[in-house]
Coordinates of C-alpha atoms (C1' of nucleotides) in Angstrom, one line a residue:
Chain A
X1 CA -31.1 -0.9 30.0
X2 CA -29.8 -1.3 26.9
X3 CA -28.5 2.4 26.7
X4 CA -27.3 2.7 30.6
X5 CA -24.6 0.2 29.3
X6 CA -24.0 2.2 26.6
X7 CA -23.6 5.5 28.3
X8 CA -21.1 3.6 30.6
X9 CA -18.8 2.5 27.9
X10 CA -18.8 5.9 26.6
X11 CA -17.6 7.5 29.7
X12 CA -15.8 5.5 31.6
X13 CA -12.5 5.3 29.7
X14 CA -12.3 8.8 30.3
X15 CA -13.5 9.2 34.0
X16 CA -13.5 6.5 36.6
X17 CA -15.4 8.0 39.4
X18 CA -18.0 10.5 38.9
X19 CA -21.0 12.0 40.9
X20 CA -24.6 11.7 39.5
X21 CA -26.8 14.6 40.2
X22 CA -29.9 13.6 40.6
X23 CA -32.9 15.8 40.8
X24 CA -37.0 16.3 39.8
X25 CA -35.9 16.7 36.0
X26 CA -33.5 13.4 35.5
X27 CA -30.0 13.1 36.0
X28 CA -27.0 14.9 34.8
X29 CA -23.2 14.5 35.4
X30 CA -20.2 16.3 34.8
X31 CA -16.2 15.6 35.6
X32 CA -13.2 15.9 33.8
X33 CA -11.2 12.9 32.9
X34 CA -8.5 12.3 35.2
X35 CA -5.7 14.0 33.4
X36 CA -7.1 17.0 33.9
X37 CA -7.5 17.8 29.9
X38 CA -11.0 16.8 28.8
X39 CA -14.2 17.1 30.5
X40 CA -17.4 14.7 29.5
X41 CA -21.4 16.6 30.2
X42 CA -23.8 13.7 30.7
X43 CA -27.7 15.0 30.5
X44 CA -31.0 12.2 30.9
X45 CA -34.1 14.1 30.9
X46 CA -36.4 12.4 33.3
X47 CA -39.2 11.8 31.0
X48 CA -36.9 9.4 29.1
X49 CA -37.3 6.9 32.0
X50 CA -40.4 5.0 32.1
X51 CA -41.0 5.6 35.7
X52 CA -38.8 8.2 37.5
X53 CA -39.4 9.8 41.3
X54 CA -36.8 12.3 42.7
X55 CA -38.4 13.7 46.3
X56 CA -35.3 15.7 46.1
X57 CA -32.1 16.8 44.4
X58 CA -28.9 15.1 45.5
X59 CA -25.8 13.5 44.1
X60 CA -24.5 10.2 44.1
X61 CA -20.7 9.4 43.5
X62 CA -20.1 6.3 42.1
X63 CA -17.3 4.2 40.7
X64 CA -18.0 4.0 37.0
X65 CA -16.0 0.9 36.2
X66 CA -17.9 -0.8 39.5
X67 CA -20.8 0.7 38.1
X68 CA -20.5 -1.2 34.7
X69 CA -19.6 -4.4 36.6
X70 CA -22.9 -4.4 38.3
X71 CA -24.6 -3.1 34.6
X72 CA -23.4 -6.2 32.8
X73 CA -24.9 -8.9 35.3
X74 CA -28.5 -7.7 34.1
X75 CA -29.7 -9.6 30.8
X76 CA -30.2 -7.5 27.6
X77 CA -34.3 -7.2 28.2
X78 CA -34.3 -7.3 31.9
X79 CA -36.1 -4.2 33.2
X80 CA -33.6 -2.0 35.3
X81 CA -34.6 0.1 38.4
X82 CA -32.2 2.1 40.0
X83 CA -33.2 3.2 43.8
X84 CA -31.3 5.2 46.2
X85 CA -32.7 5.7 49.7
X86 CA -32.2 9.1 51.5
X87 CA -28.3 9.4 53.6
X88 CA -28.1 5.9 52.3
X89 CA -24.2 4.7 51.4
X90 CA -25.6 2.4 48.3
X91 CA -27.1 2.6 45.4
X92 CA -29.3 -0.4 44.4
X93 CA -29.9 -2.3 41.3
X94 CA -32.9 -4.1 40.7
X95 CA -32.9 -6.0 37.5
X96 CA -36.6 -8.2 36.8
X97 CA -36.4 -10.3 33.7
X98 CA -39.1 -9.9 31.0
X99 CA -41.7 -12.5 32.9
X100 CA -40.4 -11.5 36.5
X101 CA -39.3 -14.7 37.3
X102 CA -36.1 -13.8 38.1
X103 CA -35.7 -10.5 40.3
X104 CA -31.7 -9.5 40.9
X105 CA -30.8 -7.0 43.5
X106 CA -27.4 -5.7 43.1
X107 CA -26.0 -2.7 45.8
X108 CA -23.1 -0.3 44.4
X109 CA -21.2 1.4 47.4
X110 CA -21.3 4.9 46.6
X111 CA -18.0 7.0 47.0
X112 CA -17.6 10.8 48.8
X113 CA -16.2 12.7 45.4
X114 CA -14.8 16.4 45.5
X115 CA -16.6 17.5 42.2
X116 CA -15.6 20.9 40.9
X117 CA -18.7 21.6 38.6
X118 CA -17.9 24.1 36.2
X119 CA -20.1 26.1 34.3
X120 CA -20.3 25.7 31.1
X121 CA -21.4 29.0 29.0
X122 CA -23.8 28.2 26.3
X123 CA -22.1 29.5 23.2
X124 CA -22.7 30.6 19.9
X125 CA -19.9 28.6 17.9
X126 CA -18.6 29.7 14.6
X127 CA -19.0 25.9 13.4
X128 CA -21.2 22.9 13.9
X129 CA -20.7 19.8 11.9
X130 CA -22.6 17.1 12.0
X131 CA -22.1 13.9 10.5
X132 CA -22.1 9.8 11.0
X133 CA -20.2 9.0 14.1
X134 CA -19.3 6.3 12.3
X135 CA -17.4 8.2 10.1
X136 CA -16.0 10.6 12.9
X137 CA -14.6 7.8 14.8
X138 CA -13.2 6.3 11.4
X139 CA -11.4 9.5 10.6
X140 CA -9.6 9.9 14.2
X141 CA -8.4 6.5 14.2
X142 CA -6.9 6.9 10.8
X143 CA -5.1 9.9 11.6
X144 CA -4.0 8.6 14.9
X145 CA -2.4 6.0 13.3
X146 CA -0.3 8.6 11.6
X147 CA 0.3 11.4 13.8
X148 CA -0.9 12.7 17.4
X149 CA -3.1 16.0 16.6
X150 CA -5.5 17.3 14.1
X151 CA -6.9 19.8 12.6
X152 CA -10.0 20.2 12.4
X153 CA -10.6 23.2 9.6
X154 CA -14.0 23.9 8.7
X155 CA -15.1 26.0 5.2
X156 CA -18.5 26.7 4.0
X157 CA -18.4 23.2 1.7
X158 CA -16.8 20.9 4.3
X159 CA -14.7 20.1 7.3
X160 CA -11.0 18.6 7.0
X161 CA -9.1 16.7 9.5
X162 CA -5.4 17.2 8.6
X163 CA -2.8 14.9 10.9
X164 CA 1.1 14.4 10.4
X165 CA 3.2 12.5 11.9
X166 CA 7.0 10.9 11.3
X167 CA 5.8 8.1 8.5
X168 CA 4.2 11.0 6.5
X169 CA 0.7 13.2 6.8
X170 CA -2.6 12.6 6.1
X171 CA -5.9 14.9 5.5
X172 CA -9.6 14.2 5.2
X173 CA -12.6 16.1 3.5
X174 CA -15.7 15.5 4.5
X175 CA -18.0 17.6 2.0
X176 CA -21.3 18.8 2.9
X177 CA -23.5 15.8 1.8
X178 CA -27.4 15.8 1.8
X179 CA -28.1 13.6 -0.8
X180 CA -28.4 10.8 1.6
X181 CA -31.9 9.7 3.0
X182 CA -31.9 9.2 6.8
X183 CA -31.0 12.5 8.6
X184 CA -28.7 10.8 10.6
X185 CA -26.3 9.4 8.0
X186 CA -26.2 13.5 6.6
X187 CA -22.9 15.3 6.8
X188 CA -24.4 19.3 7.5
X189 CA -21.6 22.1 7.9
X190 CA -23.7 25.5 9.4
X191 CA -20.6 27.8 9.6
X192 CA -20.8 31.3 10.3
X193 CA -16.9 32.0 9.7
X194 CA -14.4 30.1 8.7
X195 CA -12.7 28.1 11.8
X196 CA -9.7 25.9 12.2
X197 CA -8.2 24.2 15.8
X198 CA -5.7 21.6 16.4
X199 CA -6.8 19.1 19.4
X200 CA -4.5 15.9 20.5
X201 CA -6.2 13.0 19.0
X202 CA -6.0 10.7 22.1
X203 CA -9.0 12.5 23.4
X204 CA -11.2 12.7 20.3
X205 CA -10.4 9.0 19.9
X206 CA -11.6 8.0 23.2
X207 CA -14.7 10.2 23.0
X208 CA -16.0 8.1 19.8
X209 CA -16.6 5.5 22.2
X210 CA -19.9 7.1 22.5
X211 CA -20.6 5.5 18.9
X212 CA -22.9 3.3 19.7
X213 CA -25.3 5.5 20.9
X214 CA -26.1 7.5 18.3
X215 CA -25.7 7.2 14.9
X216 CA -24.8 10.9 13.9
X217 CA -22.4 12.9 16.1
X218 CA -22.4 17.1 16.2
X219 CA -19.3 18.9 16.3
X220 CA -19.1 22.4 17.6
X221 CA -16.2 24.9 17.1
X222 CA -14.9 28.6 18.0
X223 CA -11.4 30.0 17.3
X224 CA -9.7 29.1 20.8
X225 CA -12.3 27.7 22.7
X226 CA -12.6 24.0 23.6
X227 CA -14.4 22.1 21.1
X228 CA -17.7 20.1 21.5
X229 CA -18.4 16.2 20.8
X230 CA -22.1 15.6 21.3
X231 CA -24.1 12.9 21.0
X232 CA -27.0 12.3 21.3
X233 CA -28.8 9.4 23.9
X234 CA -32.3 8.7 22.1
X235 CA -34.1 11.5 22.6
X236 CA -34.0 12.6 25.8
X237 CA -30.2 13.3 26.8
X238 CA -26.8 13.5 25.2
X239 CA -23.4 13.3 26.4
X240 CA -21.1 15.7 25.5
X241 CA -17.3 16.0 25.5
X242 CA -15.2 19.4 25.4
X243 CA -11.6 19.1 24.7
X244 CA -9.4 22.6 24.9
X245 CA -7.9 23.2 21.5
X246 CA -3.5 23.2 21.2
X247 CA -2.4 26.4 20.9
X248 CA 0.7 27.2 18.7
X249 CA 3.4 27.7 21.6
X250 CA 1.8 24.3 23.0
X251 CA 2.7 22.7 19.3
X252 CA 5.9 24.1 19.8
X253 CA 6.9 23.1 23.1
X254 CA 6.0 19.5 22.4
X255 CA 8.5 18.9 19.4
Chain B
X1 CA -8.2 -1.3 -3.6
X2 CA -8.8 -5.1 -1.6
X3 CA -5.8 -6.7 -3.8
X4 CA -4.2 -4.2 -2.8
X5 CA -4.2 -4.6 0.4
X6 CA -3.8 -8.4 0.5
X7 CA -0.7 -8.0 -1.3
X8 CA 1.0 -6.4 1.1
X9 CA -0.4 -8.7 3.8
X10 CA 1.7 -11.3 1.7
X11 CA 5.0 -9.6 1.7
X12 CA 5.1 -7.9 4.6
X13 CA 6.3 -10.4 6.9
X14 CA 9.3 -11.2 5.0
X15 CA 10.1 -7.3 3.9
X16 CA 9.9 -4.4 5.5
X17 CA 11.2 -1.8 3.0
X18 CA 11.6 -2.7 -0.3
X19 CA 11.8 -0.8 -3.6
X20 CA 9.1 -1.0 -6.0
X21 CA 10.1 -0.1 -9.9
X22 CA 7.6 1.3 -11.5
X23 CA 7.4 1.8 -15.1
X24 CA 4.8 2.1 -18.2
X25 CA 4.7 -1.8 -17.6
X26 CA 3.3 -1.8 -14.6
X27 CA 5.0 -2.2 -10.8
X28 CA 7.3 -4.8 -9.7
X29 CA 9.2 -5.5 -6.6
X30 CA 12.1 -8.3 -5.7
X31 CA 13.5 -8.0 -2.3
X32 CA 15.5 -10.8 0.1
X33 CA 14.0 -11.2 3.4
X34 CA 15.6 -9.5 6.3
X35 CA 17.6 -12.7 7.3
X36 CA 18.8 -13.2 3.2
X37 CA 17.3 -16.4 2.9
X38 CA 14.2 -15.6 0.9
X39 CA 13.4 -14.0 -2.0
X40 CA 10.3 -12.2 -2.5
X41 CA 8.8 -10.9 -6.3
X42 CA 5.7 -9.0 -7.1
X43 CA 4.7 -8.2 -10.4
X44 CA 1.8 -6.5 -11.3
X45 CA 1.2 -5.5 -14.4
X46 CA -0.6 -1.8 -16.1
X47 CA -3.4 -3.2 -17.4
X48 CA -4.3 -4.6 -14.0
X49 CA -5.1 -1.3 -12.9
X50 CA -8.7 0.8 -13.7
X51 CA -6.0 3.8 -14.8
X52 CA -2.1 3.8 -15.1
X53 CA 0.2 6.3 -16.3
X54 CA 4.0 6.4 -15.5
X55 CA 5.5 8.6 -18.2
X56 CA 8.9 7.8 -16.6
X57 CA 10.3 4.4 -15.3
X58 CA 11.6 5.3 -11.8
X59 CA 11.6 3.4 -8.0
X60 CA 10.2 4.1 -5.2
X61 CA 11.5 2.9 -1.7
X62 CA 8.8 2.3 0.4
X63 CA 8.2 0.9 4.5
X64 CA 5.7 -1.9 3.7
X65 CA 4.3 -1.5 7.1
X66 CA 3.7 2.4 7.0
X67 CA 2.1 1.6 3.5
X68 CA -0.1 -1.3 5.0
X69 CA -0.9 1.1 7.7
X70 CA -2.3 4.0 5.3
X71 CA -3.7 1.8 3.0
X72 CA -5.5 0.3 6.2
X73 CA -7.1 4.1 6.4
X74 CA -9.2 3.3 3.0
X75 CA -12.7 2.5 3.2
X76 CA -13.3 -1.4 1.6
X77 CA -15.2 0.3 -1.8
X78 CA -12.6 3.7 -2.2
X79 CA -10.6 4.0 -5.0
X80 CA -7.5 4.2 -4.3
X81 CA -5.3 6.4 -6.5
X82 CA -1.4 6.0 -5.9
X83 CA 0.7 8.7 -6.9
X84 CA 4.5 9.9 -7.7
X85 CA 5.3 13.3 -8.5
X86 CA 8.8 13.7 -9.9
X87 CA 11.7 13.9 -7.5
X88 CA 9.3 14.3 -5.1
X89 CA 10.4 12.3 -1.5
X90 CA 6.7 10.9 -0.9
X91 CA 3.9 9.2 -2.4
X92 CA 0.7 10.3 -1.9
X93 CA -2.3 7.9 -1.7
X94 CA -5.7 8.7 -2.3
X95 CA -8.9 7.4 -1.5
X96 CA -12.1 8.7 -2.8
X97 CA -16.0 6.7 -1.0
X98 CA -18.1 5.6 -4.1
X99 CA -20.0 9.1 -3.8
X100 CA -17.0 11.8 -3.2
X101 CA -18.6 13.0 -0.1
X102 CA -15.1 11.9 1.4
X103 CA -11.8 12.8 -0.5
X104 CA -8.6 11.1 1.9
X105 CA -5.2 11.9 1.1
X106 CA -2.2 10.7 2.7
X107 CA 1.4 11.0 1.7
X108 CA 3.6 8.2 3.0
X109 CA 7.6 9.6 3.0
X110 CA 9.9 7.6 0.3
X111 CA 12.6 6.1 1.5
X112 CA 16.5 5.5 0.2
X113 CA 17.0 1.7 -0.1
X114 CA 20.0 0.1 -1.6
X115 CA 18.1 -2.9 -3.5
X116 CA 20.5 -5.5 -4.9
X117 CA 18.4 -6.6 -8.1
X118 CA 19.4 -10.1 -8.9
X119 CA 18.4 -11.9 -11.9
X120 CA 16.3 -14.7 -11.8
X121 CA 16.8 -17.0 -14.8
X122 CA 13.5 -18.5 -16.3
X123 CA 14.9 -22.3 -15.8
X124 CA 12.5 -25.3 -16.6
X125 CA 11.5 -26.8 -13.5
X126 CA 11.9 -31.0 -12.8
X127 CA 8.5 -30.8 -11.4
X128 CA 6.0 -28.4 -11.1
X129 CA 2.8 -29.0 -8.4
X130 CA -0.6 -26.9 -8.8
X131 CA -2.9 -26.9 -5.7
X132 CA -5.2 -25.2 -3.5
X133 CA -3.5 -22.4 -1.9
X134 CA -5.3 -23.4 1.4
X135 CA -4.6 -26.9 1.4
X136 CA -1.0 -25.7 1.3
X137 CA -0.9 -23.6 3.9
X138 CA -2.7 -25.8 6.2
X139 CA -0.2 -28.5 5.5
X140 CA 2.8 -26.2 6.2
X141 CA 1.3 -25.3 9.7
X142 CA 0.2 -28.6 10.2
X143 CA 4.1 -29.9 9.6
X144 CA 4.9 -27.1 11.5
X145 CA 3.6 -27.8 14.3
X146 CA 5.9 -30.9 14.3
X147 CA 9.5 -30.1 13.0
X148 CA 11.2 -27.6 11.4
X149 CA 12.4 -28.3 8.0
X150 CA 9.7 -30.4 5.1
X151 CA 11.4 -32.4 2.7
X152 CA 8.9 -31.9 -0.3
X153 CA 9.1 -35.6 -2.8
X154 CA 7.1 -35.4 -6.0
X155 CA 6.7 -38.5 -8.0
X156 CA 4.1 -39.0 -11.1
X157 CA 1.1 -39.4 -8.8
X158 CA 2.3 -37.2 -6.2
X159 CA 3.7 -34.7 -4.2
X160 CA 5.2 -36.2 -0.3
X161 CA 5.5 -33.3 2.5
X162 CA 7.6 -35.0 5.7
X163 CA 8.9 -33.7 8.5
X164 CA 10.8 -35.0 11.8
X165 CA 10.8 -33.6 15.2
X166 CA 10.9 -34.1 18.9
X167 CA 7.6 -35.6 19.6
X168 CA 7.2 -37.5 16.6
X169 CA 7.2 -36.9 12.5
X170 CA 4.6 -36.7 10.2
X171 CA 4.4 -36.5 6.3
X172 CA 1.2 -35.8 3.9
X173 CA 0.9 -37.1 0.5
X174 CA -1.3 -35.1 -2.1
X175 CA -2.0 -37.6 -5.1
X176 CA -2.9 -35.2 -8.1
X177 CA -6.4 -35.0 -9.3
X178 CA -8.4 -33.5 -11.3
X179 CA -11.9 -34.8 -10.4
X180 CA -12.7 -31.3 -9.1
X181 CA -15.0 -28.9 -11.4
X182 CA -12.8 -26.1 -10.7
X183 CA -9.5 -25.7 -11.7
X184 CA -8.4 -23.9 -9.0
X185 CA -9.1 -26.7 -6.6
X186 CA -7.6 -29.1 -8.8
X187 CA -4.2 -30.8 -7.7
X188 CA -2.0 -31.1 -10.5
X189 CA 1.5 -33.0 -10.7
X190 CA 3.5 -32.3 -13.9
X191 CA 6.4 -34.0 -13.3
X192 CA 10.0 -34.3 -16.1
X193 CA 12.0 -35.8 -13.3
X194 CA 11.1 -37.2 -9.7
X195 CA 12.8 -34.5 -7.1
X196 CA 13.2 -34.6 -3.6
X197 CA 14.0 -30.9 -1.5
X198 CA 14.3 -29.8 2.3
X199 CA 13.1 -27.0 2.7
X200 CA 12.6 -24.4 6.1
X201 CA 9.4 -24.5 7.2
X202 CA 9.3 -21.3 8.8
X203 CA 9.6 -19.7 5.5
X204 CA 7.1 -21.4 4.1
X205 CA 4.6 -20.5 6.1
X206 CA 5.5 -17.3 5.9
X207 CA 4.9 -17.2 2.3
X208 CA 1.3 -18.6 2.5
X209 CA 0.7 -15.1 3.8
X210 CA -0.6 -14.4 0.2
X211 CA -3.3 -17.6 0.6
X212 CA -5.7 -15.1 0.7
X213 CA -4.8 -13.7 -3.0
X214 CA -5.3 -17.0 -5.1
X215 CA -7.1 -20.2 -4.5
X216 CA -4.7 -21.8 -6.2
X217 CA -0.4 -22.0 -5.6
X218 CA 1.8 -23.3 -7.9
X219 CA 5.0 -24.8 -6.2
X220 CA 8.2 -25.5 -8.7
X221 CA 11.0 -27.4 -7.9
X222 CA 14.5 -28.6 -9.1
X223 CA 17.5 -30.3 -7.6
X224 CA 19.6 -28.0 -5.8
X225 CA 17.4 -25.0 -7.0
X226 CA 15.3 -22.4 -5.0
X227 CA 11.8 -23.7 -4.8
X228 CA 9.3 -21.0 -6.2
X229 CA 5.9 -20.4 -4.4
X230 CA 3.4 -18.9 -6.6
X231 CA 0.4 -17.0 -6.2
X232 CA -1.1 -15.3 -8.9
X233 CA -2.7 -11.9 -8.1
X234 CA -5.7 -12.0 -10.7
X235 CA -5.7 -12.1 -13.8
X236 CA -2.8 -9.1 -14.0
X237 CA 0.2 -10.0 -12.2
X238 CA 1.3 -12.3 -9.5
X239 CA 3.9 -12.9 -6.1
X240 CA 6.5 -15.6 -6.3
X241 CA 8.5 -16.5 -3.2
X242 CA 12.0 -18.2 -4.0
X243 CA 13.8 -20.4 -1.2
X244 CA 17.1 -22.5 -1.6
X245 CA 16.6 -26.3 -0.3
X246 CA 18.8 -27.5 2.5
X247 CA 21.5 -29.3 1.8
X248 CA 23.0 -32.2 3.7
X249 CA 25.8 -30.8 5.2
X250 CA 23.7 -28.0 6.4
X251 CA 21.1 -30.2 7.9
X252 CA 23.6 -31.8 10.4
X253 CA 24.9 -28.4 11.0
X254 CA 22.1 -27.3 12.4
X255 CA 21.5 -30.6 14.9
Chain C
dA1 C1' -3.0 -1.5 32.9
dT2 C1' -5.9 -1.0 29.3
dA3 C1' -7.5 -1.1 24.5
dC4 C1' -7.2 -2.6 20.1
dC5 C1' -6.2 -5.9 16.6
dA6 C1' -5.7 -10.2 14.7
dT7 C1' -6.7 -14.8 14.7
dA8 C1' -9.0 -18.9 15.7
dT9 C1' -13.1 -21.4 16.4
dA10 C1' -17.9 -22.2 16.4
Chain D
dT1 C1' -19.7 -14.8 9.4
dA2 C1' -19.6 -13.5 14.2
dT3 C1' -17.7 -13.8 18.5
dA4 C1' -14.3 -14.8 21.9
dT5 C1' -9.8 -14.9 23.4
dG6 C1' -5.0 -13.8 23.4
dG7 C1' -1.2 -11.0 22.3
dT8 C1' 0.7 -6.6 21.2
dA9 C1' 1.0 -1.9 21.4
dT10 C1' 0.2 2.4 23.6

DNA sequence: ATACCATATA
DNA sequence: TATATGGTAT
């Protein structure tokens, strides 16, 4: 329950309508947001759910914002069933409190969306960083106070995130750090060459939203391909953002 | 790194550039408010800091909000290192986590401000009032609330805040006393001559910005003499605000 | 129109 | 100290 609301808030600043695939193996969705820039990758693995039946595959598009309306009327421990019936034009809610003394039946229209689903290649990238989303989301909202893009340079010892903007410039350096005791509060560069991209920090800023969810976030990056923002959703899913990097005529143009 | 911060919180309001002189004696900073009716004075001296080192006196124009907003970009535990390179047109701040598993740098662009620098004569004050920071700042919202202008009365046993407006008037008398174990919370009236000012409220509330810096605010006062507005900034420096009293003629002006 | 920040109250 | 609400900034 707890999570479906969190997986909500993560996406839906950046997508407002979306179509759920939903199959034998859990649920997946993918759209870009609506200026066209960004796309978000959302994966739950059906044995993450503690009861889950699919007779077949189909997809379900539904308003996301309408979607987190109907999310927030269910009480934090109230046990949430989702249930879709076959050429039906609703999606249904069930929420039971703890002692099933109160049942709540909520019915989302759902919504014909033109989805372009794109593949995705599965890539070998030159750089993966991971580190406390905490600390990610920290860093792009301190730049983006001062300027509108970073760059994101990664060596063998560390990652920096260099901004500038008319006030002045700022960098950060995040050094490799596994002195620390939970995994998840690590900061792990595995580079295999040196890599360095400038993305518009709007975009990197909304996808920490997804901050909540988990408490380390992955960052994936090859020389002029879109870079990856993953995090993980317990352990049986992720959502993942891609955001195209600036090239330098783009830089160019926009001053 | 926290002082630091709450510093500018106090002046900002009233300033939003100002010069600060730096020199082996530490920083200081005197600036009028935008509308030249207040007078703002920060001095903080070297030994203050964990390391100083100026090896030249020089100033350093600064936006106070572009500062407040990097210095916003520190963690609450960083150290924050503040440094000037020699005709160089920015200052760069830095900010290092307890560990140094983070290194931040930003570099805020110096500005060119023509500061008049007037001198402030050391005069002995008629009366001079010591108490709680928050009681004062209550009191000048409370009066402010009602009318615009306080006309502050000390006698032997006390100091008299009244005010007039529209709806009604209202005045609150602070008898001094020191029945309070600490000495910051203590009220204390020392008192060579009874005085009577008008003062704007409007700029007195904007000077208990700095509440937050000292429990304790020491008002002085003297016929026909800028009011000062202490606040001490530990045990290393402090920020005085000056403002001139009404005087008659100007009170009927403004009716 | 939305999201973030600051403030005020519980 | 934490949350809720309102105002500002994007």
């Amino acid at each position: 329950m707890f999570e479906a609301r969190l997986v909500l808030e993560a996406v839906k600043e950046l997508i407002t309508e979306a179509n759920f695939e939903v199959s034998g193996g859990g649920i997946t969705l993918q759209a870009m947001d609506s200026s066209h820039v960004s796309l978000v990758a959302l994966s739950l693995r059906s044995d993450g759910f503690e009861h889950f039946r699919a007779d077949r595959s189909f997809s379900m598009g539904m308003n996301l914002n309408n979607m987190a309306k109907m999310l927030k009327c269910a009480a934090n421990d109230d046990v949430i069933t989702m249930k879709a019936e076959e050429n039906s034009d609703v999606v249904t809610f069930l929420f039971e409190s703890a002692g099933q003394g109160r049942v709540s039946e909520f019915e989302l229209k759902l919504m014909d969306i033109t989805s372009e689903n794109l593949g995705i290649p599965d890539t070998e990238y030159s750089a993966t960083v991971s580190m406390p989303s905490t600390e990610f989301q920290r860093i792009t909202k301190d730049l983006g106070s001062i300027g509108d893009t970073v760059e994101i340079s990664v060596t063998k010892d560390g990652v920096k995130f260099s901004t500038n903007g008319d006030i002045g410039s700022a960098n950060v350096i995040c050094r490799q750090n596994l002195n620390v005791e939970k995994q998840e509060e690590q900061t792990v560069i595995d580079m295999h060459e040196p890599v360095s991209l400038t993305f518009a920090l709007r975009y990197l800023t909304s996808f920490t939203k997804a901050t909540a969810l988990s408490p380390s976030v992955v960052i994936k990056l090859s020389k002029e391909l879109p870079v990856v923002v993953e995090y993980k959703v317990a352990d049986f899913g992720y959502v993942r953002y891609y955001l195209a990097p600036k090239i330098e005529d783009e830089e160019m143009e926009e001053q």
